[in-house]
Structure formats: structure tokens, C-alpha cells
Short mmCIF file of C-alpha atoms and ligand atoms in Angstrom, two decimals:
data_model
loop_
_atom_site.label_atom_id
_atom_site.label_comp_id
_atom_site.label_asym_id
_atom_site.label_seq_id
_atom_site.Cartn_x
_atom_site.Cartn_y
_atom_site.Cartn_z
CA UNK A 1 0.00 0.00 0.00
CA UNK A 2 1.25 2.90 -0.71
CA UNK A 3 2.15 5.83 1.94
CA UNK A 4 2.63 8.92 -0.46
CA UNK A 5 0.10 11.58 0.66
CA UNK A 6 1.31 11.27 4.49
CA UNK A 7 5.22 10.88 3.44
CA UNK A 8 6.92 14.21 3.34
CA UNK A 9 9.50 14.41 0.45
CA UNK A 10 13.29 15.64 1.38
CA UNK A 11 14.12 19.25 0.87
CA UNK A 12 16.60 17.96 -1.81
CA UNK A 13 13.95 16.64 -3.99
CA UNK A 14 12.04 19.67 -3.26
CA UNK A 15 14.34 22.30 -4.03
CA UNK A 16 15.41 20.15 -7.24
CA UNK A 17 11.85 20.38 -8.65
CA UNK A 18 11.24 23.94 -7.39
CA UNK A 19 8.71 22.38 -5.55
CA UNK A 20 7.65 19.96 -7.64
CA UNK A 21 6.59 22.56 -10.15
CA UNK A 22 3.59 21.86 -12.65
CA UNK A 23 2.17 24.45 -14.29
CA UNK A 24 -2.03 23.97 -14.07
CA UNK A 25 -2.68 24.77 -17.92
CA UNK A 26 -0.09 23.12 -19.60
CA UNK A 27 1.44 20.72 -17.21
CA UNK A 28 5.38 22.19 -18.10
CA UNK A 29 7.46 21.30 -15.08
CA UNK A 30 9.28 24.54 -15.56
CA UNK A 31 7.99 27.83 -14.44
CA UNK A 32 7.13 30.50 -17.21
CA UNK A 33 8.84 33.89 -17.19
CA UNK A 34 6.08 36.69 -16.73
CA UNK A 35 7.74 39.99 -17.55
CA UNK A 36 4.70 42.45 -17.43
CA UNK A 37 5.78 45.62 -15.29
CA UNK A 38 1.86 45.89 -14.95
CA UNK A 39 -1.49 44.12 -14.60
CA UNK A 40 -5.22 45.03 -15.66
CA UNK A 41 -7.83 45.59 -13.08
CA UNK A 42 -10.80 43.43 -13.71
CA UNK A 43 -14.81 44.04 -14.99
CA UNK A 44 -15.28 45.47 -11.35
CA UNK A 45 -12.43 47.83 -11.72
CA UNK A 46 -11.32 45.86 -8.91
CA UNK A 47 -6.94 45.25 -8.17
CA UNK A 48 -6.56 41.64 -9.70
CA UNK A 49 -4.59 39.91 -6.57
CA UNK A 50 -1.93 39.26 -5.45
CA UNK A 51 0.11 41.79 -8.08
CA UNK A 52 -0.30 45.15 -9.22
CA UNK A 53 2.90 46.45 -10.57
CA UNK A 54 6.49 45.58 -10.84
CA UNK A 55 7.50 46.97 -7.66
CA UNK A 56 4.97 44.34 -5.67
CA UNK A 57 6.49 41.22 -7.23
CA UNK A 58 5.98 38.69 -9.54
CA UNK A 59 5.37 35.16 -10.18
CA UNK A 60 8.66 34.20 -10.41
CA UNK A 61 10.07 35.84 -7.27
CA UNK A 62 7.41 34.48 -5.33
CA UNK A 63 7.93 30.99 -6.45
CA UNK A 64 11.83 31.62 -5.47
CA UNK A 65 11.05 33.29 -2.21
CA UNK A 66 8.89 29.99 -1.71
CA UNK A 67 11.38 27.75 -2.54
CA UNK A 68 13.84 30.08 -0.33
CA UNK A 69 11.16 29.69 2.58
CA UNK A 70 11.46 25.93 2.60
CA UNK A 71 15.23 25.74 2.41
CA UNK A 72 15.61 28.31 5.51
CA UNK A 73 12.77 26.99 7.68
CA UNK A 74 11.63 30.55 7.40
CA UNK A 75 7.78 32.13 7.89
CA UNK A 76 8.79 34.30 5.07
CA UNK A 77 11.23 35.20 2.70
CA UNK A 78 11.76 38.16 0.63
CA UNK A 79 14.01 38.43 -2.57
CA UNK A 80 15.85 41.52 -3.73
CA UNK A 81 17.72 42.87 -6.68
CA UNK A 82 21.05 41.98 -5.03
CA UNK A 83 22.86 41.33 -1.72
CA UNK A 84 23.31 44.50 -1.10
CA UNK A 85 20.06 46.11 -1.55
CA UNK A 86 18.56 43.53 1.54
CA UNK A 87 21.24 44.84 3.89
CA UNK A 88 20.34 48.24 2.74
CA UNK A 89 16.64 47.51 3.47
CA UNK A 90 17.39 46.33 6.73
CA UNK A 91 19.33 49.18 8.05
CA UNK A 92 17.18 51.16 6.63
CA UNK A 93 14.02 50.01 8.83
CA UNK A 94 15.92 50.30 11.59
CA UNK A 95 14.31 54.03 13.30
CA UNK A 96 17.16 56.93 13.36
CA UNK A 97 19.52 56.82 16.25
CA UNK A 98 19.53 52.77 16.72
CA UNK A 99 22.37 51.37 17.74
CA UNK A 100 24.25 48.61 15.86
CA UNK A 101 27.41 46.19 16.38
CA UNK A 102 29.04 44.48 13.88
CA UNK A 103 32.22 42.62 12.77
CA UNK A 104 35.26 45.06 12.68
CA UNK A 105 36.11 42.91 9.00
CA UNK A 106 33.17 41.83 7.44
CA UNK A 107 31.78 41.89 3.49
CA UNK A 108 33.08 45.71 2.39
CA UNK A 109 30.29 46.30 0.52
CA UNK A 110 28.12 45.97 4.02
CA UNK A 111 30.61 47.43 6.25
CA UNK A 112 30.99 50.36 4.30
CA UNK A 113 27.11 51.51 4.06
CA UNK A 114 27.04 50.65 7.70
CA UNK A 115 29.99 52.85 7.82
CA UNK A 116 27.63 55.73 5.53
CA UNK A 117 24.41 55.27 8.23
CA UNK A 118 26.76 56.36 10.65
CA UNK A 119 28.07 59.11 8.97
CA UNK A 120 25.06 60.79 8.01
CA UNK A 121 23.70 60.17 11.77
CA UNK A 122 21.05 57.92 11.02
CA UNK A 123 22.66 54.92 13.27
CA UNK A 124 25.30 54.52 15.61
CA UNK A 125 27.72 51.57 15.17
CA UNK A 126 29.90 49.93 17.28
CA UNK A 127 32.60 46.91 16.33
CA UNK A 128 33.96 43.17 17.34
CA UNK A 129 36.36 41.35 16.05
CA UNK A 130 34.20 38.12 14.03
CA UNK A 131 34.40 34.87 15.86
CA UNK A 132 35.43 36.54 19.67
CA UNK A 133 32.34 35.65 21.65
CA UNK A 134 33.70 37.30 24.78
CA UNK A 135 34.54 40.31 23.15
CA UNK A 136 31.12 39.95 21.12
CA UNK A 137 29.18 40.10 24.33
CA UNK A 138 30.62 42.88 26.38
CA UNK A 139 30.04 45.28 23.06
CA UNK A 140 26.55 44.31 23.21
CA UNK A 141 26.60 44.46 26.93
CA UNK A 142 27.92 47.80 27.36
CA UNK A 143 26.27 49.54 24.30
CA UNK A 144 22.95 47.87 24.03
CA UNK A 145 22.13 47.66 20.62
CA UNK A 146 19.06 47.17 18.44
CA UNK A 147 21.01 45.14 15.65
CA UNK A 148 24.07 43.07 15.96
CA UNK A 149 24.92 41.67 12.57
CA UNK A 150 27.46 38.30 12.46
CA UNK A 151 28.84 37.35 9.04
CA UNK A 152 30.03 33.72 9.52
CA UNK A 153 31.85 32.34 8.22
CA UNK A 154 33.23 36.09 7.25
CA UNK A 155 34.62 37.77 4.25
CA UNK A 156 37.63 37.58 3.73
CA UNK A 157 39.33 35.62 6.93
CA UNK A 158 36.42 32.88 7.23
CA UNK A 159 35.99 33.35 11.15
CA UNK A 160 33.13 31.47 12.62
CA UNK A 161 31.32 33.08 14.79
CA UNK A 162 28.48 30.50 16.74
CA UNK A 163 25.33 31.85 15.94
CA UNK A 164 23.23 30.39 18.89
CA UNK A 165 26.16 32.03 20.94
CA UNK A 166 25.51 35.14 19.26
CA UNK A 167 21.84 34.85 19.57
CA UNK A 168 21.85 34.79 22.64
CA UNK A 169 23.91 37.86 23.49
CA UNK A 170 21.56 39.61 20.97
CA UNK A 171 18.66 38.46 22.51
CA UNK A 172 19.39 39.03 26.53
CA UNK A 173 20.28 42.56 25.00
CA UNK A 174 16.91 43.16 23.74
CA UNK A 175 18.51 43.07 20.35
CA UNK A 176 17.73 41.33 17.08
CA UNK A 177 20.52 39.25 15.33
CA UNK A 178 21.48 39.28 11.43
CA UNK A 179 23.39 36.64 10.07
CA UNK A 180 24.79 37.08 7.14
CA UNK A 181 25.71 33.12 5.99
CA UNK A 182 26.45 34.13 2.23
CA UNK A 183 29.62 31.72 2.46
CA UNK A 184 27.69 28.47 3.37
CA UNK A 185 23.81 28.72 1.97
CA UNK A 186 20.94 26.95 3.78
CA UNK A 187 21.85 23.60 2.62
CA UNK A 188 25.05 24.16 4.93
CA UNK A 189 23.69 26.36 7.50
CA UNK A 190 20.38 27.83 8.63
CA UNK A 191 20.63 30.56 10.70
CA UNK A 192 16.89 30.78 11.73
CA UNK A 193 17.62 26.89 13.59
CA UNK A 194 20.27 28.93 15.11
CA UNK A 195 18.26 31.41 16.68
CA UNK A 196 18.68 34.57 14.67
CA UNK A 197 16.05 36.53 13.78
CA UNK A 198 17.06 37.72 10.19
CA UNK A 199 18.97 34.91 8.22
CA UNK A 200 20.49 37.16 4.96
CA UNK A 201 22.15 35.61 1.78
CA UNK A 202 23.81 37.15 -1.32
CA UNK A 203 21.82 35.43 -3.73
CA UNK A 204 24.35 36.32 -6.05
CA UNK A 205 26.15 33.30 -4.85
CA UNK A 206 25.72 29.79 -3.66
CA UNK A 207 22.24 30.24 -4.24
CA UNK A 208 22.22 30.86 -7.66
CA UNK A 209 25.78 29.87 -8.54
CA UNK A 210 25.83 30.23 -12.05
CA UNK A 211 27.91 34.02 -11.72
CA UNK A 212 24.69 35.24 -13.95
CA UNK A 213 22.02 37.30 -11.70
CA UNK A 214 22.44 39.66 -8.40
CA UNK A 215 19.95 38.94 -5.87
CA UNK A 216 19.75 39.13 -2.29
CA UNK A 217 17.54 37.15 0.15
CA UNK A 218 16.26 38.00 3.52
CA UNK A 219 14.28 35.68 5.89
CA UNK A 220 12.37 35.61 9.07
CA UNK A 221 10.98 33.40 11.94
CA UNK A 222 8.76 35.70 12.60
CA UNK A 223 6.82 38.13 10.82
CA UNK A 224 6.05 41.15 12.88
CA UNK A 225 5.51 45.22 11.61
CA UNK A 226 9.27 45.53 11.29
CA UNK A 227 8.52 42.90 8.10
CA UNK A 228 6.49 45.01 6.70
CA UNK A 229 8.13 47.52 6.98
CA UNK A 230 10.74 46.10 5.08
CA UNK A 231 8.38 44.88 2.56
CA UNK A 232 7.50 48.56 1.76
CA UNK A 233 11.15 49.63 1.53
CA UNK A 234 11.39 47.40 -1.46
CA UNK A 235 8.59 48.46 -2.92
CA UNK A 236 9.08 52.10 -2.83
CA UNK A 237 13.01 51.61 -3.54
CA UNK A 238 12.27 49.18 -6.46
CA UNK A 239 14.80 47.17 -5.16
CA UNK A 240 12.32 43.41 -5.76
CA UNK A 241 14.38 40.75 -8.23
CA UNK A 242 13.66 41.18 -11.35
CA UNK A 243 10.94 38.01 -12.70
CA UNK A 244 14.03 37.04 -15.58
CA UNK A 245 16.76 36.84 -12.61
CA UNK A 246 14.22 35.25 -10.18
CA UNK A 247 13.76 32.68 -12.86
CA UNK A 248 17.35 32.03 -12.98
CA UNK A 249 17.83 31.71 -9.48
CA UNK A 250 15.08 29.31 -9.75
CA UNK A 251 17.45 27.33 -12.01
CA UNK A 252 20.03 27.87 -10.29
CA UNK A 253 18.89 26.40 -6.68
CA UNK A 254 17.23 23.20 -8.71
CA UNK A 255 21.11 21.85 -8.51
CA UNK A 256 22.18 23.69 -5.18
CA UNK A 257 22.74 20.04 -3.36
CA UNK A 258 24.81 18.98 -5.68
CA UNK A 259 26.80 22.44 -6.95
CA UNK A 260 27.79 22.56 -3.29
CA UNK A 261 28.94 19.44 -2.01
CA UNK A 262 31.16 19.31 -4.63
CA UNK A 263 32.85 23.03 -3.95
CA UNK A 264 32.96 21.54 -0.37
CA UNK A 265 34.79 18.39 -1.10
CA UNK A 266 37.29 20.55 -3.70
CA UNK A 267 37.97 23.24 -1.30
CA UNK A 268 38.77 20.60 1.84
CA UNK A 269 41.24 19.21 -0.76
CA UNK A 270 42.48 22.17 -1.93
CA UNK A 271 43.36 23.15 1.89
CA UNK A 272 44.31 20.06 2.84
CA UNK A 273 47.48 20.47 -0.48
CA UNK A 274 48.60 24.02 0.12
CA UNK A 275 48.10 23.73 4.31
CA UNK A 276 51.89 23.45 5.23
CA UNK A 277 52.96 24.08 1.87
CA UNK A 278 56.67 25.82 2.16
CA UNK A 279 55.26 29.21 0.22
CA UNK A 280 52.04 29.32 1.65
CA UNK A 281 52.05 30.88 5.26
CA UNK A 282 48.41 30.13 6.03
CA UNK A 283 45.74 28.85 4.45
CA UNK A 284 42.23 30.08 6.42
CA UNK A 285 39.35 27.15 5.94
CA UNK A 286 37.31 26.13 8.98
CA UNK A 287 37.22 22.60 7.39
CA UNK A 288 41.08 22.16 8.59
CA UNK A 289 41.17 20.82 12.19
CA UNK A 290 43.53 23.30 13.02
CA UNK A 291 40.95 25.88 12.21
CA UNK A 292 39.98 27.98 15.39
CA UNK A 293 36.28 27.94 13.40
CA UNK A 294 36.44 24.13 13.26
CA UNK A 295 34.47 22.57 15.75
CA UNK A 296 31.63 25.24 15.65
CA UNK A 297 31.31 25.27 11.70
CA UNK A 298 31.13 21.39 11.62
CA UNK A 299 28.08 22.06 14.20
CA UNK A 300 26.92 24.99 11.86
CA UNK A 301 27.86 23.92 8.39
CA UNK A 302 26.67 20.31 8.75
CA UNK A 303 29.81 19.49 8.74
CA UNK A 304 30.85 20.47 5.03
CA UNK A 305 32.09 23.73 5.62
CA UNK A 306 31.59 25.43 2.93
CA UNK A 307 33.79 26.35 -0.57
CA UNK A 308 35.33 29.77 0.88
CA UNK A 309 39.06 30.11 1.91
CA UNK A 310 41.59 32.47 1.52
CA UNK A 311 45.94 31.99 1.45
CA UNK A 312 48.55 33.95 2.53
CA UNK A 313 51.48 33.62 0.56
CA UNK A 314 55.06 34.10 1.42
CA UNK A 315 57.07 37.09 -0.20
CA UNK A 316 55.40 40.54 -0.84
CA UNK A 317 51.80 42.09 -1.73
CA UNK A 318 53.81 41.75 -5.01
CA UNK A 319 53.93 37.69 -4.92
CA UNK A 320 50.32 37.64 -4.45
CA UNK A 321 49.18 39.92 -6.73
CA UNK A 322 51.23 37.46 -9.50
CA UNK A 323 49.42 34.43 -7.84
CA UNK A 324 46.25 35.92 -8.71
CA UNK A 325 47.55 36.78 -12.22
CA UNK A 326 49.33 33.84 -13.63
CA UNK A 327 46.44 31.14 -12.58
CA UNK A 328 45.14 29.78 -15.83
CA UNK A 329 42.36 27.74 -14.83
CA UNK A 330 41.04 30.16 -11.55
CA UNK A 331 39.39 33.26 -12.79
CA UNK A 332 40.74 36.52 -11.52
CA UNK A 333 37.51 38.04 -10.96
CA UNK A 334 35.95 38.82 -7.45
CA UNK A 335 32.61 37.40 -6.36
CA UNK A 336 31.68 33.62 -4.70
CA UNK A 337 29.90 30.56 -5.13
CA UNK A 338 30.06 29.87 -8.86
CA UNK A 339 30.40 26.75 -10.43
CA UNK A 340 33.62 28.36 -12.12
CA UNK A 341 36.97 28.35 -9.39
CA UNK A 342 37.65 32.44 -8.80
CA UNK A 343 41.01 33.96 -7.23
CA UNK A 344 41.03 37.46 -5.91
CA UNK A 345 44.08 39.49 -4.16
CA UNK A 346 41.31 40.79 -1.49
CA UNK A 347 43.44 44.19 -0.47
CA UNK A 348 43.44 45.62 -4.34
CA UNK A 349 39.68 45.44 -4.10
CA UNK A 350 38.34 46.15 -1.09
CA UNK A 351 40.87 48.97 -1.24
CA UNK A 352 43.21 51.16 1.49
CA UNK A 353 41.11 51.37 4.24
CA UNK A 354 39.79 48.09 4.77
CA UNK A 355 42.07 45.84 7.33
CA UNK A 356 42.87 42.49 5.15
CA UNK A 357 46.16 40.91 4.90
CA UNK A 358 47.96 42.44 2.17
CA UNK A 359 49.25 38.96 0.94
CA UNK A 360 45.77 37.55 1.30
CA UNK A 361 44.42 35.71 -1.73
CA UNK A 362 40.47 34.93 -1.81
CA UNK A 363 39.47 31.31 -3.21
CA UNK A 364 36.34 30.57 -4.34
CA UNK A 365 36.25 26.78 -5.04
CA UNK A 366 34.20 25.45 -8.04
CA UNK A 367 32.94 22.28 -8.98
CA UNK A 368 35.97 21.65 -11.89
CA UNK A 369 38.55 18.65 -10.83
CA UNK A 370 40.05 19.50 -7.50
CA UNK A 371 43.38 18.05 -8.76
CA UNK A 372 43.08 20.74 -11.74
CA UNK A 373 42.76 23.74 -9.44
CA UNK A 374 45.86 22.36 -7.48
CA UNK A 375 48.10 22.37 -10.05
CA UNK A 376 46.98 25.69 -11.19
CA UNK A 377 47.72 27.55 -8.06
CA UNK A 378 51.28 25.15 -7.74
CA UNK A 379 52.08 26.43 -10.98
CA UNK A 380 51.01 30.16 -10.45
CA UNK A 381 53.12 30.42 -7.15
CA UNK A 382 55.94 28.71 -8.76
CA UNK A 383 56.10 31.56 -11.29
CA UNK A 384 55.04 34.34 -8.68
CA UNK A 385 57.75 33.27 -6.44
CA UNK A 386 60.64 32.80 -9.18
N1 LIG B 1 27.42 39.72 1.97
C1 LIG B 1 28.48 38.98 1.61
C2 LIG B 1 29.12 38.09 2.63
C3 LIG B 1 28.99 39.06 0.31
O1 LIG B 1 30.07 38.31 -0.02
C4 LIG B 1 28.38 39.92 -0.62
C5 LIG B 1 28.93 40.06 -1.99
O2 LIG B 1 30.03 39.63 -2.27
C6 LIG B 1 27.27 40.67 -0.23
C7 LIG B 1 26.82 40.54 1.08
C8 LIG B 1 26.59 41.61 -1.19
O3 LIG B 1 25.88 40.89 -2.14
P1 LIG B 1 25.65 41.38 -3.67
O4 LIG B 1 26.98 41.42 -4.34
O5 LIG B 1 24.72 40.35 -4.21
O6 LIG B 1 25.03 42.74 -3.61
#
């Protein structure tokens, strides 16, 4: 006899069919694209629901924030033009004169219009340094924030921070708790489990890992007024995907299982090569035992840790700018979580007055053949190096 309509499917089978997907007129198991930037009211005159105009929505982005919903464990989840535009979104519901704390190095992009908030007086901002509880917990103590925002593992050093830990500091504060978890997506790590209240990923990356859309995602627990709030910042900021990229992010996620175990497995071999290697002084991946990171990401990451590193290579900022130019199979092109390996000297691009290791080099691990990528970086420092 058969079981089906009590026996719930896995979130890998459905995330691969978006859902399991069938369109109700034609039976196509792949989502149309519905471009209109507009809809007609009906006989009545009445608003056709649930969209009106561009800036509500579409089809496609709902189907994605659905399918988004289900891989966070979220009440709701709401998709953006890009990474950045969520974080914008949130600080921007915060009310003037909140109070924020957040990692001293973190994602530039983020930092820096945290950076601009507090500039122009709209927030106040205090620091800790990504992966120090203790230190984490006497900011928040002292300065009693409305925010605190944890990247983990963070841009560019790949510090863990715990994010029940930091959940709770939030939380006895009367604080709410970001996480920012671009570098392992919800099939690694969900940060709602974890106890944060906003779980944030550039869609740009794992998510859609194809290096062809921006998007952002935000998602929630709970639902509350701040929501929708938020909800109307997009709208009246214009910052909701686009139904093409939404689409394409559908696409994208249909092979996230598999797109990231394999960047897992490369990068842990990738390490595993170059940790000790006699022209590489460090390499930074939580998946090596050494790792400070190590025993919280395996809790957090389900113990894959993710396709993120970065090396420091001996010599000068010199050597490691040459690393990043002579690979021949690594692109040298910034961004994460593309099929395609990347390579990026981090200081030339986050620029002069963001602290990162000058002969740090950012590794994005793709899905190609792990012993491909090795030889590409031997060979690269080999020439760097002379
Ligand atoms: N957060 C992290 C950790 C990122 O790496 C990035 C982009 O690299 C962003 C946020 C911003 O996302 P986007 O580039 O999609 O705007």
C-alpha cells in the first residue's frame, strides 16, 4: 500500500523540482517567465490579486522566495535585486539613532554603508572582532544595541562566529541578530535553527551559482511590523528581483545540493594540499582541524564547511598579486559561489582602508577537478615566487 500523501518528500527533492513545479494549464514542469511591469484591473475595476505592478512582485520571485522559505525553515522570505540592496533595506528600517554592532572585518560592501548610516547620523555603530564571543558580548553588553549583525563564516578571513552564541547575546540585549551566511547557503547552514532573527544571503552566490544574476535574500521566523516595513522599503526603492533573474535563481537552486557538495569536497582538498605548503604561510578554511572555526562550523555547516578560503602567501603584496595573475584555470575576478573556481588578491579590491592581509588571496572553489585547481595555483606560485 502505498504511503505517499502522508510521506513528506526531502528538501533535496524539493528544491530540485522547485517544488515539484507543474504548471495547471499546460502541465510544463518549468515555471514560465512573466515579464509584465503591470497588470489590468478586472470588470469590477477591482486590483486583480496578489500583483499590481512591478514593484509588488511577480510570479517568479514568489515561487523563489517559496522555494527560499522551505530551504531556511523561514515564515517568510523576501528576494531583492542583489545582496546589497537587503542589507540596505534592513538598516534602513531600523528608526534613526539605533544602535548597531558588527564585525570590525566583514563583506566591504556591508561594512561600508554601515559605515555611511553612521556618517550621516542615522545609526550609531559599534565593532567586534568576528568569531570573539567574549569580546562579542561585552560590546553588546555595554552599548545595548538594536542590531548586531554576524557574518560567519566572514569575508575575507572565514571566522566562525556560533550563531546560537551570538543569539543569545543579541537576545538578553533586547537586540535582534542578522546573520549574514552568504559563504555556506541553507543547505550548509540555517541561521533561523540557530536562533537569529534575520537569516540574509547574497543570492548572487551559492544560491544561484551560475555568476549570472544579483539577488539578495532576507528571511524571518517571525513576521512582525518591522517585516512590513521592510516589505514597503522594497517596494518604494524598487529594489524586488527582477521576474528574468528570479527565474534564474530558480534554475540555479534546482542543482544547489549537488553544486555545493562538490565546492565543499574541492575546497577541503584544496586546503588540505597548500596547508603546510613551504610558500604558503596560512591557508584560512574552517574545514582544517587546526581551524579555530572548526568545531563550531562542523556544528553549523553540517559538517561540510563550505567552498570559501583564503591563502597567505610568502614574499610581498607583489607575490600575491602574480598568484592571482598567472592562474590559468582560476578566474581573476571577485565574487563567490560559482560553479567556475575564482582567485582574488582581497586588499586591491576592497581597497586602502579596509584591514585584510595584504598577501591575502580569496578562493572561491568550483565544482571543476580538485586536482586541476591544485596544479593551477602550484604552478602560479611557482612563477610568482621565481
Ligand atoms: N554579503 C556577503 C558576505 C557578500 O560576499 C556579498 C557580496 O560579495 C554581499 C553581502 C553583497 O551581495 P551582492 O553582491 O549580491 O550585492
Amino acid at each position: 500500500m502505498s504511503d505517499k500523501s502522508n510521506r513528506k518528500t526531502s528538501i533535496t527533492t524539493r528544491v530540485a523540482q522547485a517544488l515539484h513545479f507543474i504548471e495547471a494549464e499546460t502541465g510544463a514542469v518549468v515555471p514560465a517567465i512573466q515579464p509584465a511591469a503591470t497588470y489590468a484591473r478586472d470588470e469590477a475595476y477591482e486590483v486583480r490579486k496578489p500583483y499590481f505592478y512591478r514593484r509588488d512582485g511577480n510570479q517568479a520571485t514568489a515561487h523563489a522566495e517559496a522555494i527560499m522559505s522551505e530551504l531556511e525553515g523561514s515564515t517568510d522570505s523576501l528576494l531583492f535585486a542583489s545582496g546589497m540592496s537587503a542589507c540596505t533595506a534592513v538598516i534602513e528600517h531600523l528608526p534613526t539613532g539605533s544602535h548597531v554592532v558588527a564585525p570590525r572585518v566583514m563583506y566591504h560592501g556591508a561594512l561600508h554603508q554601515l559605515q555611511t548610516y553612521a556618517a550621516n547620523k542615522r545609526i550609531t555603530l559599534d565593532f567586534y572582532t568576528a568569531g570573539d564571543h567574549v569580546e562579542l558580548a561585552q560590546v553588546v553588553a555595554k552599548t545595548k544595541p538594536t542590531l548586531v549583525w554576524v557574518e560567519t563564516p566572514n569575508n575575507p578571513n572565514w571566522e566562525v562566529t556560533d550563531i546560537a552564541a551570538a543569539a543569545k547575546i543579541a537576545h538578553d540585549a533586547g537586540a535582534k541578530l542578522l546573520a549574514d551566511c552568504t559563504g555556506t547557503p541553507p543547505n550548509l547552514t540555517r541561521a533561523l535553527d540557530f536562533g537569529a532573527d534575520f537569516s540574509f544571503h547574497s543570492a548572487t552566490k551559492y544560491l544561484n551559482g551560475h555568476s549570472d544574476i544579483t539577488a539578495g535574500v532576507l528571511s524571518v521566523r517571525e513576521t512582525g511590523p518591522f517585516w512590513e516595513e521592510i516589505i514597503l522599503i522594497r517596494k518604494l526603492q524598487g529594489t524586488v528581483l527582477h521576474s528574468f533573474d528570479a527565474w534564474m535563481l530558480i534554475r540555479g537552486m534546482r542543482t544547489l545540493f549537488l553544486r555545493v557538495e562538490k565546492c565543499c569536497k574541492n575546497a577541503m582538498a584544496v586546503a588540505k594540499h597548500f596547508h603546510g605548503h613551504k610558500h604558503v604561510e596560512a591557508v584560512l578554511y574552517p574545514g582544517l582541524p587546526s581551524d579555530p572555526g572548526h568545531e563550531v562550523a562542523k556544528r553549523q555547516t553540517d559538517g561540510q564547511f563550505g567552498g570559501m578560503m583564503s591563502i597567505i602567501v610568502h614574499g610581498t603584496e607583489q607575490t600575491a598579486i602574480d598568484v592571482a595573475r598567472f592562474c590559468e584555470v582560476f578566474y581573476p575576478a571577485t565574487s563567490l559561489g560559482g560553479v567556475e573556481s575564482l582567485i582574488e588578491h582581497r586588499k586591491t579590491v576592497s581597497g586602502e582602508g579596509f584591514p585584510v592581509h595584504p598577501r591575502l588571496l580569496r578562493l572561491s572553489i568550483g565544482i571543476e577537478d580538485a586536482d586541476d585547481l591544485i596544479y593551477d595555483l602550484e604552478q602560479a606560485i611557482a612563477r610568482a615566487v621565481g
